[in-house]
Amino acid sequence: MPKHPTPCGAWPSPVTAALAAGKTVTLSSVTVSAGAVFWLERRPANGGRTTLVGWREGEAPQDLTSSGFDVATRVHEYGGGAYSVAGRQAVLSHRGDGGVYVLSLGEGGTTSDPVLVAADDGLRYADFAVDPCGDWIVAVREDHSVEGEAENTLTLLPASPNAVVDGGTVIARGADFYTSPRFSPDGRYLAWVEWSHPSMPWDETRLRVAQVVRADGTLRLEKMRTLSGGAESVVEPRWLDDRALLAATDRDGWWNLHRFDAATGERRVFYAAAEEIGQPHWVFGQQSFSILPDGRVVALSVRNGRARTLLLSPGAEGDATAREMDLGAPEQCPVLVADRSSPVFAWLDAPSDRPAAIVVGREGELPRVLRAATTLPFAADDIAVAEEIRFPLPDGVEGHALFYSPTNARCTAPKGERPPMIVTAHGGPTARASEAFSFKIQWWTSRGFAVLDVNYSGSTGFGRTYRKRLDLEWGVRDVADCVAAARHVAGSGVVDPERIAIRGSSAGGLTVLAALAVFDVFAAGVSLYGVTDLRALAQETHKFEARYLDGLVGPWPEAEAVYRARSPLFMADHIRAPVLLLQGLEDRVVPPGQARAMVEALRAGGAPCALYEFPGEGHGFRDEVTIARVFQIELDFYGRVFGFEPSGLALAAEDRVAL
């Protein structure tokens, strides 16, 4: 098919706003119990609510919760760990009322509606562990009914749907945060991870274990022991057997697996390499490895920011050897469905050339798709695939980014025109850009933009040293790295150096605005619910991130001068490029006042800017109408700045950007 010369940015695209926003389901949290596969689907078409879905061999996937039930939690504000399945019983958190429910599962799906077992009274629950005896549930509870800061505990709830409690019985308290309560297979031990201010869970955590005592119709913990602590982040404990457990720890510079003896406290390395088997604990319920019945371990490893699946086989001395597995592109570690001569796994597959899907299959075979996030009404010729870019940082360290070329089966740039480029700064900032297919990338590349997704200093997937490079340097190194990445690509001649924009959400929004204030590399910037005032953030944000800035900027309030100097709000008079801000009005992580104050400061300094606010939206947009509007508003903004007329824009007159 011949390609038509068309101005970049104005290419007609098969990626419509409706497709990108309303037809894409967010898939997550794959687990297996009693031969059935379960996962969550967050559906924009259902107001962003999340549904529990189940599948077993010979049947079609089935919704296990109704459209009005939202399987989600607001613990730590970011949630995760909203359900657990043990045998034929599921434990669920309902975001709508904050309660905990038990759902009985039969051969053909649900046998009853979810039954309330713990009512909400300013309480939130997550990360459920079901007692192997079937009597109790241990959950992370976050109590917002107390005066001052919310209290986090490990709390005991009844597993029986015949009992309803107001809040449960606290069995562990004292630390500021808890995660990953896990019973040993015989129910004699409970392990968990805890940490306290000012650490974040990727800085320092403690792995603890206690003996479980059942008496007088209840359960309590005795003889608590700390298995690891100090200057290491230990995450995701899982039991190997009744006495030993594995956990990922970055004590030696990378999240690698160590083996711990619950009875003696002995620890030793299970598998070590310069790669990450572990993730920053932003949400509950993460799964970086799973343990097979024979003691081998399937692990999702990230090396230089890119994921692969490993099969770890322990040797005679306990140290494991690794073999890379042919299991597609998992975003979450595959879990065993059937232990046959050729094991069957289920996983969330997230390749670079098509949308994510829940799949089942054997190693080396084409997996069966149980549910795709969406279907693509266009060919592979319209899909941009990431190219790994490495570039020198100002202090000589190697930086990392993913580059996407403009890609469209029907269009090409006119002779002599180089495409505009959008540089993306991910949120977190303790996170990473992934090469998995994303409409947030394809929306732009299919219209004639290049996209550069930067894994700046502080990103995960490159070891503890790279992650810690942002300590006390947020707003400095991340900004310099994005600038270095943009200059590196522009210097190669593949993009127009006069038409480079930078965009970012949340923490990435701060990077965007600081880059516009300090450097003249970018012709425009877009901040989605971005941080503008670090001083306000330090005083207003929720408990989980209340001391995050101590490590990224400095202790508050001792370092108040640094907070002010790094805040884009107080650099606004240096910004000359046009700025677009997009903000949810229900955002508790970065309150709307931050965006409003930034717009006032930009206007006072004479910078062209526009602010769009979205009622009912929090930190991250969930509703399909909002998401579709955001895609189109941002495209219209670039059209105004770079001088092209977007193709197929369907915005109401009041949504057209006026600068």
PDB file of N, CA and C in Angstrom, residues 16 29 56 58 98 118 183 192 295 326 396 410-411 432 445 465 549 637:
ATOM      1  N   THR A  16      -8.508   5.317  17.603  1.00  0.00           N
ATOM      2  CA  THR A  16      -9.485   6.340  17.961  1.00  0.00           C
ATOM      3  C   THR A  16      -9.521   6.548  19.469  1.00  0.00           C
ATOM      4  N   SER A  29      -3.698  -9.146  38.289  1.00  0.00           N
ATOM      5  CA  SER A  29      -3.887 -10.004  39.469  1.00  0.00           C
ATOM      6  C   SER A  29      -4.326 -11.417  39.126  1.00  0.00           C
ATOM      7  N   ARG A  56     -12.261 -22.027  34.118  1.00  0.00           N
ATOM      8  CA  ARG A  56     -11.688 -23.359  34.265  1.00  0.00           C
ATOM      9  C   ARG A  56     -11.840 -24.095  32.947  1.00  0.00           C
ATOM     10  N   GLY A  58     -12.710 -26.109  29.827  1.00  0.00           N
ATOM     11  CA  GLY A  58     -13.996 -26.532  29.296  1.00  0.00           C
ATOM     12  C   GLY A  58     -15.104 -25.517  29.442  1.00  0.00           C
ATOM     13  N   GLY A  98     -16.034  -0.259  51.186  1.00  0.00           N
ATOM     14  CA  GLY A  98     -14.867  -0.548  52.005  1.00  0.00           C
ATOM     15  C   GLY A  98     -14.931  -1.849  52.766  1.00  0.00           C
ATOM     16  N   ALA A 118     -16.861  -8.218  57.126  1.00  0.00           N
ATOM     17  CA  ALA A 118     -16.275  -7.122  57.904  1.00  0.00           C
ATOM     18  C   ALA A 118     -16.803  -5.807  57.364  1.00  0.00           C
ATOM     19  N   PHE A 183       0.477 -17.323  55.473  1.00  0.00           N
ATOM     20  CA  PHE A 183       0.524 -18.511  56.326  1.00  0.00           C
ATOM     21  C   PHE A 183       1.435 -19.564  55.709  1.00  0.00           C
ATOM     22  N   TRP A 192       5.314 -11.954  57.341  1.00  0.00           N
ATOM     23  CA  TRP A 192       4.858 -10.694  56.750  1.00  0.00           C
ATOM     24  C   TRP A 192       6.045  -9.750  56.605  1.00  0.00           C
ATOM     25  N   GLY A 295       9.508 -27.673  44.189  1.00  0.00           N
ATOM     26  CA  GLY A 295      10.505 -26.796  44.781  1.00  0.00           C
ATOM     27  C   GLY A 295      11.205 -25.878  43.802  1.00  0.00           C
ATOM     28  N   ASP A 326      10.453 -20.013  27.670  1.00  0.00           N
ATOM     29  CA  ASP A 326       9.743 -19.478  26.513  1.00  0.00           C
ATOM     30  C   ASP A 326       8.261 -19.392  26.861  1.00  0.00           C
ATOM     31  N   GLY A 396      28.389  10.849  33.540  1.00  0.00           N
ATOM     32  CA  GLY A 396      29.101   9.732  32.944  1.00  0.00           C
ATOM     33  C   GLY A 396      28.438   8.388  33.071  1.00  0.00           C
ATOM     34  N   ARG A 410      -0.436   3.992   6.296  1.00  0.00           N
ATOM     35  CA  ARG A 410      -0.941   4.785   5.179  1.00  0.00           C
ATOM     36  C   ARG A 410      -0.252   6.130   5.015  1.00  0.00           C
ATOM     37  N   CYS A 411       0.532   6.556   5.999  1.00  0.00           N
ATOM     38  CA  CYS A 411       1.094   7.905   5.965  1.00  0.00           C
ATOM     39  C   CYS A 411       2.598   7.896   6.172  1.00  0.00           C
ATOM     40  N   ARG A 432       9.221   2.340  36.443  1.00  0.00           N
ATOM     41  CA  ARG A 432       9.974   2.237  35.193  1.00  0.00           C
ATOM     42  C   ARG A 432       9.041   2.263  33.998  1.00  0.00           C
ATOM     43  N   THR A 445       2.262   7.731  18.154  1.00  0.00           N
ATOM     44  CA  THR A 445       3.094   7.263  17.034  1.00  0.00           C
ATOM     45  C   THR A 445       2.278   7.072  15.766  1.00  0.00           C
ATOM     46  N   THR A 465      21.609   0.617  43.050  1.00  0.00           N
ATOM     47  CA  THR A 465      22.458   1.796  42.879  1.00  0.00           C
ATOM     48  C   THR A 465      21.816   2.802  41.936  1.00  0.00           C
ATOM     49  N   LEU A 549       9.317  12.074  50.483  1.00  0.00           N
ATOM     50  CA  LEU A 549      10.168  13.181  50.060  1.00  0.00           C
ATOM     51  C   LEU A 549      11.406  13.342  50.933  1.00  0.00           C
ATOM     52  N   PHE A 637      -3.841  20.341  21.871  1.00  0.00           N
ATOM     53  CA  PHE A 637      -2.799  21.217  22.422  1.00  0.00           C
ATOM     54  C   PHE A 637      -1.551  21.191  21.545  1.00  0.00           C
TER      55      PHE A 637
END
